Amino acid sequence: MTSSSSPSQDTKRLAHAYPEGLRADALMEEDVAWSHEIDGERDGDQFDRSERAALRRVVGLSTELEDVTEVEYRQLRLERVVLVGVWTTGTAQDADNSLAELAALAETAGALVLDGVIQRRDKPDAATYIGSGKAAELRDIVLETGADTVICDGELSPGQLIQLEDVVKVKVIDRTALILDIFAQHAKSREGKAQVALAQMQYMLPRLRGWGQSLSRQMGGGRGGLATRGPGETKIETDRRRIREKMAKMRREIADMKTGREVKRQERRRNKVPSVAIAGYTNAGKSSLLNRLTGAGVLVENALFATLDPTVRRAETPGGRLYTLADTVGFVRHLPHHLVEAFRSTMEEVGDSDLILHVVDGSHPNPEEQLAAVREVIRDVGATDVPEIVVINKADAADPLVLQRLLRVEKRSIAVSARTGQGIAELLARIDDELPRPAVEVTALVPYTHGKLVARAHAEGEVLSEEHTAEGTLLKVRVHEELASDLAPYTPVSA
């Protein structure tokens, strides 16, 4: 652990304005972030936009008690926050980027970021995360700014949360709780809500606290008599048991919902329809790319984790081949393992795909770090064997030198802009080249009375040539083995 008598050597204050390009603007005004005239044709109908705008949080309306120890369970209500980070490795710029991302997360959750502090240490303090001296300085910053919440850029243990809260005298949460709150706000589907609820309960279970009556014991459960044979469960133990029971029930429900999605995937596989998954860092432009390629009308917003529920749309290559395009949940550095586990069934869309479009924000200060964070999660879900195309999005706003560096380092990459349409035609051609092709090439003269076979050839295979003759439709196609056997009786003798 490092020590210093000068606060300026250990602590770096990020005052009300972050450096240009780092300040979070995740909650831009609606007329700035999206307009029907400019973006409507590209993004389609944004049905969730009015609902999302109607649920904006209003600063200053919190009814939370001043003495937070009087309530056992507190709803996460972020209002005026101070950010705290511990810089253990990397450069000062890396530490600034990490805290700027935390600011973007906080603003997405509805908070007003007042100040930020970075503490230089070899490792986080086991007791208060930043050390007792810096915790006292943080208390002064909280009093100076009038903040009601402190957000730590890391996952704190239950003991660290309690002891830091005792020092600063305001609510303290960590990065994991913040991301869980954003997911809870943005989950729309039944499965998404269930996955978020499971992750929240996994996070909350070891962090339950008890005051007063919560630590009192129930009567013992002896057989007969007056039921006073020994102490029973405390209320907090009962609460933990109930949470475990709810978690078990939630896992069963998610498993049942997973079955429905698996049936759909099996149907696509049965029909030999290739699948493409869009994966990438949050706010890299995955939904914008999906809208540009398919006109899906998925909500697009300049915010982290704006869309959580996976969307699958039908698409067609320039050569006429059908495939499915799936938009998946965004990733982030240090994605809480609770979320990775809860959303594993959703992330299986990536593992079961034939091709991954790995979208990265070309205008980000450190896109290589985004690539590494996403690939770590892809490894966790077992999708390392799936071919990958790195799609460098927002090329119109990116630094040309950064684009050149990424294109040089990432051999299978392409620069596009979902906003302007730059590079989209080249991306579609690349998808057509990379998708698995049917294995068998067949030439067949199909009678006009068997038009269903011609339709199947178009839907399930790749038509190389088609000619209408007096005897029927002369096809030259690449198809899978099952369809090849159905076309075999109509193979011309000369072929």
mmCIF file of N, CA and C in Angstrom, residues 2 139 181 240 388 433 486:
data_model
loop_
_atom_site.group_PDB
_atom_site.id
_atom_site.type_symbol
_atom_site.label_atom_id
_atom_site.label_comp_id
_atom_site.label_asym_id
_atom_site.label_seq_id
_atom_site.Cartn_x
_atom_site.Cartn_y
_atom_site.Cartn_z
ATOM 1 N N THR A 2 0.584 2.171 -0.842
ATOM 2 C CA THR A 2 1.363 3.401 -0.896
ATOM 3 C C THR A 2 0.919 4.362 0.181
ATOM 4 N N ARG A 139 -15.204 12.377 2.664
ATOM 5 C CA ARG A 139 -16.307 12.925 3.451
ATOM 6 C C ARG A 139 -16.365 14.449 3.289
ATOM 7 N N ASP A 181 -28.707 -1.628 -11.610
ATOM 8 C CA ASP A 181 -29.807 -0.662 -11.608
ATOM 9 C C ASP A 181 -30.159 -0.242 -13.030
ATOM 10 N N ARG A 240 -32.701 -14.425 4.060
ATOM 11 C CA ARG A 240 -31.739 -15.074 3.165
ATOM 12 C C ARG A 240 -32.321 -16.362 2.592
ATOM 13 N N GLU A 388 -15.138 -14.252 -36.777
ATOM 14 C CA GLU A 388 -15.420 -12.902 -36.301
ATOM 15 C C GLU A 388 -14.987 -11.873 -37.342
ATOM 16 N N ASP A 433 -19.632 -13.397 -48.130
ATOM 17 C CA ASP A 433 -18.448 -14.238 -48.332
ATOM 18 C C ASP A 433 -18.174 -15.141 -47.134
ATOM 19 N N ASP A 486 -33.401 -34.603 -52.779
ATOM 20 C CA ASP A 486 -34.730 -34.355 -53.347
ATOM 21 C C ASP A 486 -34.644 -33.891 -54.802
#
